[in-house]
Amino acid sequence: MAELRVHSVLVTGANRGIGLGLVQHFLGMPNPPEWVFAACRDPKGQRAQELQNLASKHPNLVIVPLEVTDPASIKAAAARVGEQLGGSGLNLLINNAGIAKLNSLDTETLEDMTQVYTTNTVAPLLLGQAFLPLLKKAAQGSPGSALSCSKAAIVNMSSSGGSIASPSGWDLMQVVSYRCSKAALNMLTKCQSLGYREHGVLCVALHPGWVQTDMGGSAGHTPPVTVDASVRGMLKVLSSLSEKDTGTFLDWEGKVVPW
């Protein structure tokens, strides 16, 4: 398999689940990134213990405080990452942080819709804006080369639950606000791909599978995909993406997910 070669990567929601799995796999690569930025809400808290343990063993892992719903926190994180990178840019921004509320069509509320949309859709927009200068810098560092995740890319963690054509799992979980936020995230990904192509930045929406995480198992069912299998699959997909894939919606096995 072609290995993903990046100088630097930032993962949001990195203290558990898929985010933590991504960080672990990046650190375990034969040629790991020079910098792995793991962003989470409370780096010193109990829920970030595993990240702290990893950081004590890997000098290339930098834990960055980030509350994705707070524009000031996003700006501060971008400044911190830029400082650490010195003159080089950021190759890969993985917008993984997300939330779900187990509401049905009948119980969905304004508050929950707003909170889920802010976290799952608005935050990736603001993060894209804040980190664009660093992504552009990375792209300029490999002039002439075609779009790829090794050059500069934004990966938005989406879900097949946000597919309008085939909304999976409706009978198991209606999660209306989550589905709407992911459908909107897919549109954002398309917009980013159109707007950032000229800067050399590839943008893709990725469905990680139904994964065994706190969120994945929140409705009382055991999901079929392990974090390890999902992450391995996604990194393989990311390593193979090219110009033709920007603005697309793919799953962890590289299959196209219908919008």
PDB file of C-alpha atoms in Angstrom:
ATOM      1  CA  MET A   1       0.000   0.000   0.000  1.00  0.00           C
ATOM      2  CA  ALA A   2       1.199   3.486  -0.774  1.00  0.00           C
ATOM      3  CA  GLU A   3       2.130   5.138   2.472  1.00  0.00           C
ATOM      4  CA  LEU A   4       0.825   8.559   3.370  1.00  0.00           C
ATOM      5  CA  ARG A   5       3.839  10.850   3.681  1.00  0.00           C
ATOM      6  CA  VAL A   6       3.119  14.134   5.415  1.00  0.00           C
ATOM      7  CA  HIS A   7       5.395  16.551   7.205  1.00  0.00           C
ATOM      8  CA  SER A   8       2.620  17.761   9.523  1.00  0.00           C
ATOM      9  CA  VAL A   9      -0.964  16.858  10.431  1.00  0.00           C
ATOM     10  CA  LEU A  10      -3.582  18.237  12.803  1.00  0.00           C
ATOM     11  CA  VAL A  11      -6.438  16.082  14.113  1.00  0.00           C
ATOM     12  CA  THR A  12      -9.374  17.613  16.016  1.00  0.00           C
ATOM     13  CA  GLY A  13     -11.249  15.611  18.662  1.00  0.00           C
ATOM     14  CA  ALA A  14      -7.996  13.712  19.168  1.00  0.00           C
ATOM     15  CA  ASN A  15      -8.367  12.541  22.764  1.00  0.00           C
ATOM     16  CA  ARG A  16     -10.545   9.485  22.088  1.00  0.00           C
ATOM     17  CA  GLY A  17     -12.236   7.321  19.474  1.00  0.00           C
ATOM     18  CA  ILE A  18     -11.294   7.800  15.836  1.00  0.00           C
ATOM     19  CA  GLY A  19      -9.260  10.942  16.566  1.00  0.00           C
ATOM     20  CA  LEU A  20      -7.024   9.133  19.048  1.00  0.00           C
ATOM     21  CA  GLY A  21      -6.759   6.190  16.643  1.00  0.00           C
ATOM     22  CA  LEU A  22      -5.564   8.512  13.878  1.00  0.00           C
ATOM     23  CA  VAL A  23      -2.945  10.072  16.144  1.00  0.00           C
ATOM     24  CA  GLN A  24      -1.669   6.631  17.210  1.00  0.00           C
ATOM     25  CA  HIS A  25      -1.391   5.453  13.603  1.00  0.00           C
ATOM     26  CA  PHE A  26       0.415   8.593  12.446  1.00  0.00           C
ATOM     27  CA  LEU A  27       2.920   8.202  15.279  1.00  0.00           C
ATOM     28  CA  GLY A  28       3.390   4.510  14.464  1.00  0.00           C
ATOM     29  CA  MET A  29       4.177   4.996  10.768  1.00  0.00           C
ATOM     30  CA  PRO A  30       7.589   3.846   9.450  1.00  0.00           C
ATOM     31  CA  ASN A  31       8.099   7.481   8.410  1.00  0.00           C
ATOM     32  CA  PRO A  32       5.962   9.414  10.885  1.00  0.00           C
ATOM     33  CA  PRO A  33       5.144  13.099  10.365  1.00  0.00           C
ATOM     34  CA  GLU A  34       7.634  15.542  11.803  1.00  0.00           C
ATOM     35  CA  TRP A  35       4.711  17.093  13.679  1.00  0.00           C
ATOM     36  CA  VAL A  36       1.442  15.513  14.816  1.00  0.00           C
ATOM     37  CA  PHE A  37      -0.896  18.089  16.374  1.00  0.00           C
ATOM     38  CA  ALA A  38      -3.593  16.521  18.532  1.00  0.00           C
ATOM     39  CA  ALA A  39      -6.326  19.035  19.302  1.00  0.00           C
ATOM     40  CA  CYS A  40      -8.860  18.504  22.074  1.00  0.00           C
ATOM     41  CA  ARG A  41     -10.989  20.544  24.445  1.00  0.00           C
ATOM     42  CA  ASP A  42      -9.195  19.777  27.717  1.00  0.00           C
ATOM     43  CA  PRO A  43      -5.614  18.524  27.161  1.00  0.00           C
ATOM     44  CA  LYS A  44      -4.913  18.240  30.886  1.00  0.00           C
ATOM     45  CA  GLY A  45      -8.186  16.511  31.760  1.00  0.00           C
ATOM     46  CA  GLN A  46      -8.885  12.885  32.597  1.00  0.00           C
ATOM     47  CA  ARG A  47     -10.312  12.182  29.135  1.00  0.00           C
ATOM     48  CA  ALA A  48      -7.012  13.152  27.518  1.00  0.00           C
ATOM     49  CA  GLN A  49      -4.896  10.809  29.669  1.00  0.00           C
ATOM     50  CA  GLU A  50      -3.993   8.507  26.767  1.00  0.00           C
ATOM     51  CA  LEU A  51      -2.899  11.507  24.683  1.00  0.00           C
ATOM     52  CA  GLN A  52      -0.721  12.740  27.539  1.00  0.00           C
ATOM     53  CA  ASN A  53       0.889   9.297  27.818  1.00  0.00           C
ATOM     54  CA  LEU A  54       1.621   9.308  24.074  1.00  0.00           C
ATOM     55  CA  ALA A  55       3.078  12.830  24.247  1.00  0.00           C
ATOM     56  CA  SER A  56       5.518  11.756  26.945  1.00  0.00           C
ATOM     57  CA  LYS A  57       6.905   9.120  24.550  1.00  0.00           C
ATOM     58  CA  HIS A  58       6.739  11.001  21.233  1.00  0.00           C
ATOM     59  CA  PRO A  59       8.466  14.404  21.035  1.00  0.00           C
ATOM     60  CA  ASN A  60       6.793  15.031  17.640  1.00  0.00           C
ATOM     61  CA  LEU A  61       3.311  14.954  19.238  1.00  0.00           C
ATOM     62  CA  VAL A  62       1.997  18.362  20.289  1.00  0.00           C
ATOM     63  CA  ILE A  63      -1.288  18.542  22.187  1.00  0.00           C
ATOM     64  CA  VAL A  64      -3.210  21.697  21.293  1.00  0.00           C
ATOM     65  CA  PRO A  65      -6.124  23.044  23.378  1.00  0.00           C
ATOM     66  CA  LEU A  66      -9.098  23.596  21.074  1.00  0.00           C
ATOM     67  CA  GLU A  67     -12.799  24.225  21.633  1.00  0.00           C
ATOM     68  CA  VAL A  68     -14.115  23.928  18.078  1.00  0.00           C
ATOM     69  CA  THR A  69     -17.265  25.957  18.812  1.00  0.00           C
ATOM     70  CA  ASP A  70     -15.215  28.964  19.969  1.00  0.00           C
ATOM     71  CA  PRO A  71     -13.747  31.168  17.194  1.00  0.00           C
ATOM     72  CA  ALA A  72     -11.172  32.651  19.584  1.00  0.00           C
ATOM     73  CA  SER A  73      -9.972  29.160  20.544  1.00  0.00           C
ATOM     74  CA  ILE A  74      -9.677  28.226  16.849  1.00  0.00           C
ATOM     75  CA  LYS A  75      -7.581  31.340  16.114  1.00  0.00           C
ATOM     76  CA  ALA A  76      -5.344  30.638  19.116  1.00  0.00           C
ATOM     77  CA  ALA A  77      -4.840  27.026  17.987  1.00  0.00           C
ATOM     78  CA  ALA A  78      -3.878  28.130  14.466  1.00  0.00           C
ATOM     79  CA  ALA A  79      -1.373  30.610  15.918  1.00  0.00           C
ATOM     80  CA  ARG A  80       0.096  27.925  18.190  1.00  0.00           C
ATOM     81  CA  VAL A  81       0.470  25.445  15.331  1.00  0.00           C
ATOM     82  CA  GLY A  82       1.984  28.112  13.054  1.00  0.00           C
ATOM     83  CA  GLU A  83       4.519  28.994  15.734  1.00  0.00           C
ATOM     84  CA  GLN A  84       5.526  25.351  16.178  1.00  0.00           C
ATOM     85  CA  LEU A  85       5.864  24.807  12.415  1.00  0.00           C
ATOM     86  CA  GLY A  86       8.169  27.786  12.013  1.00  0.00           C
ATOM     87  CA  GLY A  87       8.464  28.518   8.305  1.00  0.00           C
ATOM     88  CA  SER A  88       6.747  25.392   7.025  1.00  0.00           C
ATOM     89  CA  GLY A  89       3.031  24.861   6.439  1.00  0.00           C
ATOM     90  CA  LEU A  90       0.452  22.305   7.540  1.00  0.00           C
ATOM     91  CA  ASN A  91      -0.095  19.416   5.118  1.00  0.00           C
ATOM     92  CA  LEU A  92      -3.206  17.839   6.548  1.00  0.00           C
ATOM     93  CA  LEU A  93      -6.151  19.177   8.570  1.00  0.00           C
ATOM     94  CA  ILE A  94      -8.493  16.404   9.744  1.00  0.00           C
ATOM     95  CA  ASN A  95     -11.778  17.813  11.057  1.00  0.00           C
ATOM     96  CA  ASN A  96     -12.746  14.833  13.176  1.00  0.00           C
ATOM     97  CA  ALA A  97     -14.407  16.425  16.235  1.00  0.00           C
ATOM     98  CA  GLY A  98     -18.154  15.846  16.190  1.00  0.00           C
ATOM     99  CA  ILE A  99     -21.167  15.246  18.387  1.00  0.00           C
ATOM    100  CA  ALA A 100     -24.520  13.512  18.095  1.00  0.00           C
ATOM    101  CA  LYS A 101     -27.782  13.840  20.029  1.00  0.00           C
ATOM    102  CA  LEU A 102     -30.037  10.790  20.084  1.00  0.00           C
ATOM    103  CA  ASN A 103     -33.152  12.718  19.132  1.00  0.00           C
ATOM    104  CA  SER A 104     -35.961  11.552  16.887  1.00  0.00           C
ATOM    105  CA  LEU A 105     -37.896  13.688  14.439  1.00  0.00           C
ATOM    106  CA  ASP A 106     -40.463  14.314  17.189  1.00  0.00           C
ATOM    107  CA  THR A 107     -38.028  15.177  19.986  1.00  0.00           C
ATOM    108  CA  GLU A 108     -35.469  17.294  18.079  1.00  0.00           C
ATOM    109  CA  THR A 109     -35.051  20.786  19.572  1.00  0.00           C
ATOM    110  CA  LEU A 110     -33.724  24.163  18.504  1.00  0.00           C
ATOM    111  CA  GLU A 111     -30.960  23.956  21.107  1.00  0.00           C
ATOM    112  CA  ASP A 112     -29.754  20.520  20.024  1.00  0.00           C
ATOM    113  CA  MET A 113     -30.009  21.287  16.300  1.00  0.00           C
ATOM    114  CA  THR A 114     -27.975  24.463  16.842  1.00  0.00           C
ATOM    115  CA  GLN A 115     -25.334  22.818  19.021  1.00  0.00           C
ATOM    116  CA  VAL A 116     -24.837  19.861  16.683  1.00  0.00           C
ATOM    117  CA  TYR A 117     -24.714  22.083  13.580  1.00  0.00           C
ATOM    118  CA  THR A 118     -22.241  24.457  15.241  1.00  0.00           C
ATOM    119  CA  THR A 119     -19.889  21.597  16.175  1.00  0.00           C
ATOM    120  CA  ASN A 120     -20.241  19.404  13.097  1.00  0.00           C
ATOM    121  CA  THR A 121     -20.593  21.966  10.298  1.00  0.00           C
ATOM    122  CA  VAL A 122     -19.671  25.500  11.355  1.00  0.00           C
ATOM    123  CA  ALA A 123     -16.491  24.422  13.184  1.00  0.00           C
ATOM    124  CA  PRO A 124     -14.956  22.734  10.092  1.00  0.00           C
ATOM    125  CA  LEU A 125     -15.727  25.915   8.130  1.00  0.00           C
ATOM    126  CA  LEU A 126     -13.972  28.123  10.702  1.00  0.00           C
ATOM    127  CA  LEU A 127     -11.067  25.692  11.066  1.00  0.00           C
ATOM    128  CA  GLY A 128     -10.621  25.689   7.288  1.00  0.00           C
ATOM    129  CA  GLN A 129     -10.515  29.485   7.303  1.00  0.00           C
ATOM    130  CA  ALA A 130      -8.083  29.676  10.229  1.00  0.00           C
ATOM    131  CA  PHE A 131      -5.653  27.076   8.899  1.00  0.00           C
ATOM    132  CA  LEU A 132      -5.830  28.066   5.222  1.00  0.00           C
ATOM    133  CA  PRO A 133      -2.672  30.232   5.414  1.00  0.00           C
ATOM    134  CA  LEU A 134      -0.718  27.239   6.769  1.00  0.00           C
ATOM    135  CA  LEU A 135      -2.250  24.860   4.206  1.00  0.00           C
ATOM    136  CA  LYS A 136      -1.374  27.312   1.407  1.00  0.00           C
ATOM    137  CA  LYS A 137       2.174  27.519   2.708  1.00  0.00           C
ATOM    138  CA  ALA A 138       2.455  23.706   2.601  1.00  0.00           C
ATOM    139  CA  ALA A 139       1.066  23.630  -0.948  1.00  0.00           C
ATOM    140  CA  GLN A 140       3.557  26.288  -2.044  1.00  0.00           C
ATOM    141  CA  GLY A 141       6.297  24.076  -0.618  1.00  0.00           C
ATOM    142  CA  SER A 142       5.636  21.501  -3.345  1.00  0.00           C
ATOM    143  CA  PRO A 143       4.983  23.670  -6.419  1.00  0.00           C
ATOM    144  CA  GLY A 144       3.877  22.026  -9.611  1.00  0.00           C
ATOM    145  CA  SER A 145       2.752  18.808  -7.950  1.00  0.00           C
ATOM    146  CA  ALA A 146      -0.881  17.726  -8.331  1.00  0.00           C
ATOM    147  CA  LEU A 147      -3.363  17.828  -5.465  1.00  0.00           C
ATOM    148  CA  SER A 148      -2.779  15.172  -2.812  1.00  0.00           C
ATOM    149  CA  CYS A 149      -2.965  14.658   0.951  1.00  0.00           C
ATOM    150  CA  SER A 150       0.832  14.743   1.097  1.00  0.00           C
ATOM    151  CA  LYS A 151       0.783  18.264  -0.381  1.00  0.00           C
ATOM    152  CA  ALA A 152      -2.126  20.013   1.405  1.00  0.00           C
ATOM    153  CA  ALA A 153      -5.597  18.743   2.279  1.00  0.00           C
ATOM    154  CA  ILE A 154      -8.684  19.190   4.426  1.00  0.00           C
ATOM    155  CA  VAL A 155     -10.415  15.959   5.423  1.00  0.00           C
ATOM    156  CA  ASN A 156     -13.893  16.393   6.888  1.00  0.00           C
ATOM    157  CA  MET A 157     -15.136  13.402   8.883  1.00  0.00           C
ATOM    158  CA  SER A 158     -18.650  12.898   7.586  1.00  0.00           C
ATOM    159  CA  SER A 159     -21.123  10.004   7.819  1.00  0.00           C
ATOM    160  CA  SER A 160     -23.266   7.907   5.513  1.00  0.00           C
ATOM    161  CA  GLY A 161     -26.058   9.032   7.871  1.00  0.00           C
ATOM    162  CA  GLY A 162     -25.770  12.378   6.085  1.00  0.00           C
ATOM    163  CA  SER A 163     -26.367  10.831   2.671  1.00  0.00           C
ATOM    164  CA  ILE A 164     -29.658  12.119   1.245  1.00  0.00           C
ATOM    165  CA  ALA A 165     -29.760   9.420  -1.439  1.00  0.00           C
ATOM    166  CA  SER A 166     -29.331   6.491   0.959  1.00  0.00           C
ATOM    167  CA  PRO A 167     -29.612   7.550   4.611  1.00  0.00           C
ATOM    168  CA  SER A 168     -28.286   4.499   6.405  1.00  0.00           C
ATOM    169  CA  GLY A 169     -29.550   3.230   9.739  1.00  0.00           C
ATOM    170  CA  TRP A 170     -32.778   5.255   9.965  1.00  0.00           C
ATOM    171  CA  ASP A 171     -34.550   2.380  11.737  1.00  0.00           C
ATOM    172  CA  LEU A 172     -31.762   2.131  14.309  1.00  0.00           C
ATOM    173  CA  MET A 173     -31.228   5.833  14.956  1.00  0.00           C
ATOM    174  CA  GLN A 174     -33.090   8.819  13.548  1.00  0.00           C
ATOM    175  CA  VAL A 175     -30.528  11.320  14.945  1.00  0.00           C
ATOM    176  CA  VAL A 176     -32.037  14.065  12.798  1.00  0.00           C
ATOM    177  CA  SER A 177     -29.725  16.903  13.865  1.00  0.00           C
ATOM    178  CA  TYR A 178     -26.650  14.724  13.274  1.00  0.00           C
ATOM    179  CA  ARG A 179     -27.844  13.680   9.798  1.00  0.00           C
ATOM    180  CA  CYS A 180     -28.639  17.277   8.824  1.00  0.00           C
ATOM    181  CA  SER A 181     -25.265  18.514  10.095  1.00  0.00           C
ATOM    182  CA  LYS A 182     -23.372  15.872   8.094  1.00  0.00           C
ATOM    183  CA  ALA A 183     -25.364  16.561   4.906  1.00  0.00           C
ATOM    184  CA  ALA A 184     -24.433  20.226   5.362  1.00  0.00           C
ATOM    185  CA  LEU A 185     -20.804  19.255   6.050  1.00  0.00           C
ATOM    186  CA  ASN A 186     -20.768  17.425   2.718  1.00  0.00           C
ATOM    187  CA  MET A 187     -21.870  20.627   0.979  1.00  0.00           C
ATOM    188  CA  LEU A 188     -19.214  22.573   2.876  1.00  0.00           C
ATOM    189  CA  THR A 189     -16.612  20.073   1.643  1.00  0.00           C
ATOM    190  CA  LYS A 190     -17.746  20.656  -1.934  1.00  0.00           C
ATOM    191  CA  CYS A 191     -17.578  24.449  -1.408  1.00  0.00           C
ATOM    192  CA  GLN A 192     -14.101  24.190   0.132  1.00  0.00           C
ATOM    193  CA  SER A 193     -12.924  22.025  -2.774  1.00  0.00           C
ATOM    194  CA  LEU A 194     -14.099  24.677  -5.252  1.00  0.00           C
ATOM    195  CA  GLY A 195     -12.730  27.613  -3.280  1.00  0.00           C
ATOM    196  CA  TYR A 196      -9.385  26.149  -2.205  1.00  0.00           C
ATOM    197  CA  ARG A 197      -8.380  24.257  -5.365  1.00  0.00           C
ATOM    198  CA  GLU A 198      -6.537  27.332  -6.683  1.00  0.00           C
ATOM    199  CA  HIS A 199      -4.449  27.306  -3.486  1.00  0.00           C
ATOM    200  CA  GLY A 200      -3.421  23.683  -4.071  1.00  0.00           C
ATOM    201  CA  VAL A 201      -5.592  22.270  -1.263  1.00  0.00           C
ATOM    202  CA  LEU A 202      -7.472  18.996  -1.761  1.00  0.00           C
ATOM    203  CA  CYS A 203     -10.781  18.674   0.167  1.00  0.00           C
ATOM    204  CA  VAL A 204     -12.699  15.456   0.791  1.00  0.00           C
ATOM    205  CA  ALA A 205     -15.556  14.169   2.982  1.00  0.00           C
ATOM    206  CA  LEU A 206     -14.865  10.779   4.543  1.00  0.00           C
ATOM    207  CA  HIS A 207     -17.266   8.263   6.102  1.00  0.00           C
ATOM    208  CA  PRO A 208     -15.262   6.247   8.662  1.00  0.00           C
ATOM    209  CA  GLY A 209     -17.750   3.383   8.816  1.00  0.00           C
ATOM    210  CA  TRP A 210     -19.969   2.595  11.783  1.00  0.00           C
ATOM    211  CA  VAL A 211     -17.188   2.463  14.343  1.00  0.00           C
ATOM    212  CA  GLN A 212     -16.893   1.088  17.876  1.00  0.00           C
ATOM    213  CA  THR A 213     -16.576   4.412  19.709  1.00  0.00           C
ATOM    214  CA  ASP A 214     -18.553   6.092  22.505  1.00  0.00           C
ATOM    215  CA  MET A 215     -20.614   7.873  19.861  1.00  0.00           C
ATOM    216  CA  GLY A 216     -20.959   4.836  17.598  1.00  0.00           C
ATOM    217  CA  GLY A 217     -22.282   2.671  20.390  1.00  0.00           C
ATOM    218  CA  SER A 218     -24.444   5.328  22.037  1.00  0.00           C
ATOM    219  CA  ALA A 219     -27.737   3.829  20.879  1.00  0.00           C
ATOM    220  CA  GLY A 220     -26.990   0.506  22.555  1.00  0.00           C
ATOM    221  CA  HIS A 221     -25.850  -1.380  19.427  1.00  0.00           C
ATOM    222  CA  THR A 222     -22.313  -2.662  18.865  1.00  0.00           C
ATOM    223  CA  PRO A 223     -20.961  -1.226  15.601  1.00  0.00           C
ATOM    224  CA  PRO A 224     -19.254  -3.665  13.203  1.00  0.00           C
ATOM    225  CA  VAL A 225     -16.022  -1.719  12.546  1.00  0.00           C
ATOM    226  CA  THR A 226     -13.133  -1.333  15.012  1.00  0.00           C
ATOM    227  CA  VAL A 227     -11.304   1.980  15.360  1.00  0.00           C
ATOM    228  CA  ASP A 228      -8.122   0.268  14.171  1.00  0.00           C
ATOM    229  CA  ALA A 229      -9.726  -1.114  10.981  1.00  0.00           C
ATOM    230  CA  SER A 230     -11.432   2.208  10.218  1.00  0.00           C
ATOM    231  CA  VAL A 231      -8.264   4.244  10.692  1.00  0.00           C
ATOM    232  CA  ARG A 232      -6.095   1.849   8.660  1.00  0.00           C
ATOM    233  CA  GLY A 233      -8.659   1.962   5.856  1.00  0.00           C
ATOM    234  CA  MET A 234      -8.969   5.758   5.910  1.00  0.00           C
ATOM    235  CA  LEU A 235      -5.192   6.304   5.857  1.00  0.00           C
ATOM    236  CA  LYS A 236      -4.936   3.947   2.889  1.00  0.00           C
ATOM    237  CA  VAL A 237      -7.670   5.960   1.127  1.00  0.00           C
ATOM    238  CA  LEU A 238      -5.971   9.275   1.948  1.00  0.00           C
ATOM    239  CA  SER A 239      -2.656   8.011   0.552  1.00  0.00           C
ATOM    240  CA  SER A 240      -4.295   7.332  -2.819  1.00  0.00           C
ATOM    241  CA  LEU A 241      -6.333  10.538  -3.280  1.00  0.00           C
ATOM    242  CA  SER A 242      -5.518  12.767  -6.235  1.00  0.00           C
ATOM    243  CA  GLU A 243      -6.831  15.752  -8.184  1.00  0.00           C
ATOM    244  CA  LYS A 244      -9.906  13.823  -9.391  1.00  0.00           C
ATOM    245  CA  ASP A 245     -11.022  13.101  -5.818  1.00  0.00           C
ATOM    246  CA  THR A 246     -11.261  16.636  -4.483  1.00  0.00           C
ATOM    247  CA  GLY A 247     -14.821  17.518  -3.485  1.00  0.00           C
ATOM    248  CA  THR A 248     -15.941  13.879  -3.274  1.00  0.00           C
ATOM    249  CA  PHE A 249     -17.613  11.807  -0.524  1.00  0.00           C
ATOM    250  CA  LEU A 250     -15.819   8.499   0.116  1.00  0.00           C
ATOM    251  CA  ASP A 251     -15.912   5.814   2.776  1.00  0.00           C
ATOM    252  CA  TRP A 252     -13.086   4.172   4.736  1.00  0.00           C
ATOM    253  CA  GLU A 253     -12.726   1.513   2.026  1.00  0.00           C
ATOM    254  CA  GLY A 254     -12.440   4.081  -0.777  1.00  0.00           C
ATOM    255  CA  LYS A 255     -15.946   3.570  -2.157  1.00  0.00           C
ATOM    256  CA  VAL A 256     -17.953   6.603  -3.293  1.00  0.00           C
ATOM    257  CA  VAL A 257     -20.868   7.377  -0.946  1.00  0.00           C
ATOM    258  CA  PRO A 258     -23.919   8.848  -2.707  1.00  0.00           C
ATOM    259  CA  TRP A 259     -24.705  12.445  -1.757  1.00  0.00           C
TER     260      TRP A 259
END
